[in-house]
mmCIF file of C-alpha atoms in Angstrom:
data_model
loop_
_atom_site.group_PDB
_atom_site.id
_atom_site.type_symbol
_atom_site.label_atom_id
_atom_site.label_comp_id
_atom_site.label_asym_id
_atom_site.label_seq_id
_atom_site.Cartn_x
_atom_site.Cartn_y
_atom_site.Cartn_z
ATOM 1 C CA MET A 1 -53.100 -0.982 22.017
ATOM 2 C CA THR A 2 -51.718 -4.482 22.117
ATOM 3 C CA ASP A 3 -52.476 -7.729 23.965
ATOM 4 C CA SER A 4 -48.930 -8.371 25.070
ATOM 5 C CA VAL A 5 -45.592 -6.632 25.143
ATOM 6 C CA ILE A 6 -42.136 -8.180 24.761
ATOM 7 C CA LEU A 7 -39.437 -7.308 27.264
ATOM 8 C CA ASP A 8 -36.025 -8.672 26.359
ATOM 9 C CA VAL A 9 -33.715 -9.045 29.346
ATOM 10 C CA TRP A 10 -30.069 -9.289 28.274
ATOM 11 C CA CYS A 11 -28.541 -11.206 31.098
ATOM 12 C CA GLU A 12 -25.407 -12.986 32.167
ATOM 13 C CA LEU A 13 -25.620 -15.776 34.714
ATOM 14 C CA GLN A 14 -22.359 -14.992 36.490
ATOM 15 C CA CYS A 15 -23.314 -11.326 36.902
ATOM 16 C CA PRO A 16 -24.177 -10.067 40.420
ATOM 17 C CA ASP A 17 -26.116 -7.105 38.925
ATOM 18 C CA CYS A 18 -28.345 -9.568 37.050
ATOM 19 C CA HIS A 19 -28.999 -11.321 40.338
ATOM 20 C CA SER A 20 -30.122 -8.095 41.975
ATOM 21 C CA ALA A 21 -32.295 -7.325 38.905
ATOM 22 C CA LEU A 22 -34.367 -10.455 39.593
ATOM 23 C CA ASP A 23 -36.533 -8.569 42.076
ATOM 24 C CA ASP A 24 -37.576 -6.208 39.281
ATOM 25 C CA VAL A 25 -38.217 -9.099 36.893
ATOM 26 C CA ARG A 26 -40.357 -10.857 39.514
ATOM 27 C CA ALA A 27 -42.294 -7.663 40.243
ATOM 28 C CA LEU A 28 -42.932 -7.089 36.534
ATOM 29 C CA ARG A 29 -44.085 -10.694 36.126
ATOM 30 C CA ALA A 30 -46.429 -10.310 39.111
ATOM 31 C CA ARG A 31 -47.863 -7.036 37.808
ATOM 32 C CA TYR A 32 -48.387 -7.979 34.162
ATOM 33 C CA GLY A 33 -48.592 -11.770 34.063
ATOM 34 C CA ASP A 34 -48.964 -13.027 30.495
ATOM 35 C CA ARG A 35 -49.371 -9.524 29.102
ATOM 36 C CA LEU A 36 -45.619 -9.007 29.437
ATOM 37 C CA ASP A 37 -43.552 -11.599 27.595
ATOM 38 C CA ILE A 38 -40.224 -11.522 29.462
ATOM 39 C CA ARG A 39 -37.585 -13.131 27.280
ATOM 40 C CA LEU A 40 -34.188 -14.164 28.595
ATOM 41 C CA ARG A 41 -31.476 -13.111 26.156
ATOM 42 C CA HIS A 42 -27.865 -14.142 26.631
ATOM 43 C CA PHE A 43 -24.959 -11.747 26.825
ATOM 44 C CA PRO A 44 -22.056 -13.624 28.442
ATOM 45 C CA LEU A 45 -19.194 -11.283 29.271
ATOM 46 C CA GLU A 46 -15.593 -12.313 28.667
ATOM 47 C CA LYS A 47 -14.551 -11.347 32.204
ATOM 48 C CA HIS A 48 -16.705 -14.203 33.575
ATOM 49 C CA LYS A 49 -15.231 -17.472 32.367
ATOM 50 C CA HIS A 50 -18.260 -19.650 33.184
ATOM 51 C CA ALA A 51 -20.900 -17.311 31.757
ATOM 52 C CA PHE A 52 -20.910 -18.875 28.290
ATOM 53 C CA ALA A 53 -21.439 -22.378 29.691
ATOM 54 C CA ALA A 54 -24.130 -21.010 32.012
ATOM 55 C CA ALA A 55 -25.970 -19.473 29.042
ATOM 56 C CA GLN A 56 -25.914 -22.831 27.284
ATOM 57 C CA ALA A 57 -27.163 -24.521 30.461
ATOM 58 C CA ALA A 58 -30.040 -22.017 30.677
ATOM 59 C CA GLU A 59 -31.012 -22.937 27.122
ATOM 60 C CA GLU A 60 -31.001 -26.623 28.077
ATOM 61 C CA ALA A 61 -33.215 -25.751 31.064
ATOM 62 C CA ALA A 62 -35.563 -23.960 28.646
ATOM 63 C CA GLU A 63 -35.702 -27.113 26.504
ATOM 64 C CA GLN A 64 -36.691 -28.992 29.647
ATOM 65 C CA GLY A 65 -39.357 -26.380 30.475
ATOM 66 C CA GLN A 66 -37.581 -24.615 33.372
ATOM 67 C CA ALA A 67 -35.896 -21.553 31.854
ATOM 68 C CA TRP A 68 -36.624 -18.924 34.523
ATOM 69 C CA ALA A 69 -36.575 -21.234 37.549
ATOM 70 C CA TYR A 70 -33.142 -22.467 36.506
ATOM 71 C CA THR A 71 -31.869 -18.993 35.631
ATOM 72 C CA GLU A 72 -32.951 -17.606 39.011
ATOM 73 C CA ALA A 73 -31.350 -20.529 40.860
ATOM 74 C CA VAL A 74 -28.023 -20.043 39.043
ATOM 75 C CA LEU A 75 -28.097 -16.268 39.585
ATOM 76 C CA ALA A 76 -28.517 -16.897 43.311
ATOM 77 C CA ARG A 77 -25.077 -18.562 43.185
ATOM 78 C CA THR A 78 -22.970 -16.228 41.023
ATOM 79 C CA ALA A 79 -20.001 -16.276 43.414
ATOM 80 C CA GLU A 80 -20.069 -20.067 43.679
ATOM 81 C CA LEU A 81 -20.300 -20.342 39.885
ATOM 82 C CA GLY A 82 -17.185 -18.193 39.654
ATOM 83 C CA GLU A 83 -15.320 -20.502 42.037
ATOM 84 C CA ARG A 84 -16.608 -23.964 41.067
ATOM 85 C CA GLY A 85 -17.617 -23.481 37.442
ATOM 86 C CA GLU A 86 -19.727 -25.969 35.522
ATOM 87 C CA ALA A 87 -20.228 -28.275 38.533
ATOM 88 C CA VAL A 88 -22.606 -25.611 39.918
ATOM 89 C CA LEU A 89 -24.641 -25.689 36.685
ATOM 90 C CA LEU A 90 -25.139 -29.428 37.055
ATOM 91 C CA ASP A 91 -25.885 -29.128 40.798
ATOM 92 C CA VAL A 92 -28.632 -26.601 40.080
ATOM 93 C CA ALA A 93 -30.081 -28.824 37.339
ATOM 94 C CA ARG A 94 -30.174 -31.724 39.818
ATOM 95 C CA GLU A 95 -31.854 -29.543 42.490
ATOM 96 C CA GLN A 96 -34.458 -28.403 39.945
ATOM 97 C CA GLY A 97 -35.263 -32.000 39.069
ATOM 98 C CA LEU A 98 -33.952 -31.674 35.520
ATOM 99 C CA ASP A 99 -32.222 -34.350 33.433
ATOM 100 C CA VAL A 100 -28.603 -33.812 34.534
ATOM 101 C CA GLU A 101 -27.167 -36.241 31.991
ATOM 102 C CA GLU A 102 -28.821 -34.253 29.234
ATOM 103 C CA PHE A 103 -27.285 -31.060 30.691
ATOM 104 C CA ASP A 104 -23.847 -32.615 30.755
ATOM 105 C CA THR A 105 -24.211 -33.816 27.159
ATOM 106 C CA ALA A 106 -25.527 -30.419 26.012
ATOM 107 C CA LEU A 107 -22.495 -28.674 27.515
ATOM 108 C CA ILE A 108 -20.160 -31.153 25.819
ATOM 109 C CA ASP A 109 -21.807 -31.269 22.387
ATOM 110 C CA GLY A 110 -22.485 -27.525 22.299
ATOM 111 C CA ARG A 111 -26.010 -27.904 20.919
ATOM 112 C CA HIS A 112 -27.066 -24.492 22.292
ATOM 113 C CA ILE A 113 -23.986 -22.492 21.259
ATOM 114 C CA LEU A 114 -25.674 -21.042 18.163
ATOM 115 C CA ILE A 115 -28.534 -19.587 20.223
ATOM 116 C CA VAL A 116 -26.108 -17.986 22.690
ATOM 117 C CA ASP A 117 -23.901 -16.656 19.859
ATOM 118 C CA ALA A 118 -26.942 -15.253 18.030
ATOM 119 C CA ASP A 119 -28.182 -13.491 21.174
ATOM 120 C CA GLN A 120 -24.750 -12.029 21.813
ATOM 121 C CA ALA A 121 -24.405 -10.823 18.215
ATOM 122 C CA GLU A 122 -27.862 -9.241 18.284
ATOM 123 C CA GLY A 123 -27.082 -7.626 21.622
ATOM 124 C CA LYS A 124 -23.864 -6.105 20.266
ATOM 125 C CA ALA A 125 -25.712 -4.922 17.152
ATOM 126 C CA ILE A 126 -28.264 -2.981 19.195
ATOM 127 C CA GLY A 127 -25.659 -1.532 21.563
ATOM 128 C CA VAL A 128 -25.804 -3.816 24.595
ATOM 129 C CA THR A 129 -22.484 -3.440 26.419
ATOM 130 C CA GLY A 130 -23.246 -4.853 29.857
ATOM 131 C CA THR A 131 -25.822 -6.718 31.854
ATOM 132 C CA PRO A 132 -28.577 -6.472 32.746
ATOM 133 C CA THR A 133 -29.907 -4.512 29.774
ATOM 134 C CA TYR A 134 -33.622 -4.308 29.022
ATOM 135 C CA VAL A 135 -35.204 -3.656 25.642
ATOM 136 C CA ILE A 136 -38.891 -2.803 25.422
ATOM 137 C CA ASP A 137 -40.594 -1.242 22.398
ATOM 138 C CA GLY A 138 -37.212 -0.507 20.833
ATOM 139 C CA GLU A 139 -35.936 1.382 23.884
ATOM 140 C CA ARG A 140 -32.732 0.115 25.483
ATOM 141 C CA LEU A 141 -32.421 0.538 29.248
ATOM 142 C CA ASP A 142 -28.981 -0.185 30.659
ATOM 143 C CA GLY A 143 -29.128 -1.709 34.131
ATOM 144 C CA GLY A 144 -25.411 -2.466 34.276
ATOM 145 C CA LYS A 145 -24.587 1.035 35.535
ATOM 146 C CA SER A 146 -27.621 1.587 37.735
ATOM 147 C CA GLN A 147 -30.992 -0.075 38.083
ATOM 148 C CA GLU A 148 -32.433 3.004 39.724
ATOM 149 C CA GLY A 149 -35.764 3.898 38.134
ATOM 150 C CA LEU A 150 -35.594 1.222 35.430
ATOM 151 C CA ARG A 151 -38.594 -0.763 36.593
ATOM 152 C CA ALA A 152 -40.700 2.389 36.691
ATOM 153 C CA ARG A 153 -39.601 3.235 33.132
ATOM 154 C CA ILE A 154 -40.430 -0.307 31.918
ATOM 155 C CA GLU A 155 -43.866 -0.078 33.596
ATOM 156 C CA GLU A 156 -44.483 3.322 32.008
ATOM 157 C CA ILE A 157 -43.748 1.924 28.515
ATOM 158 C CA ALA A 158 -45.681 -1.313 29.119
ATOM 159 C CA ASP A 159 -48.719 0.604 30.444
ATOM 160 C CA ARG A 160 -48.690 2.849 27.388
ATOM 161 C CA LEU A 161 -48.427 -0.098 24.977
ATOM 162 C CA LEU A 162 -51.057 -2.145 26.782
ATOM 163 C CA GLY A 163 -53.352 0.865 26.959
ATOM 164 C CA ALA A 164 -53.660 0.470 30.720
#
């Protein structure tokens, strides 16, 4: 039995499937609170040209204490991100009350690239091929094909680990 369980969510901020997965993430957060440590992991896909910048922006939001709020706000605008690119990332930062100048500088100086690259490399190493992909207790659950039943499976594993 453990106090908390880590759930890694391999995500891409220009991915419509990741946007629809937010309901599951919110439900898991509501059910488990602090007992489930939901970690955003980056897996930008080459087919989405703004995904890499968006991952860096999410890291800057994390530095400014708004990782999930920012991520959710960007995911709500995947189509717009595809059309308008980095301007959307700065718009969302402004709407969230974050330091937009710092965002702009972070995207230019690439200070978060190593984190995004490391996440992507780790994801590839463990077999992540698409997003969203969940990893809990060493089990990889691929939500890129279908999210059907995934939340129930995550809850089953979390309940077992937490000794619920």
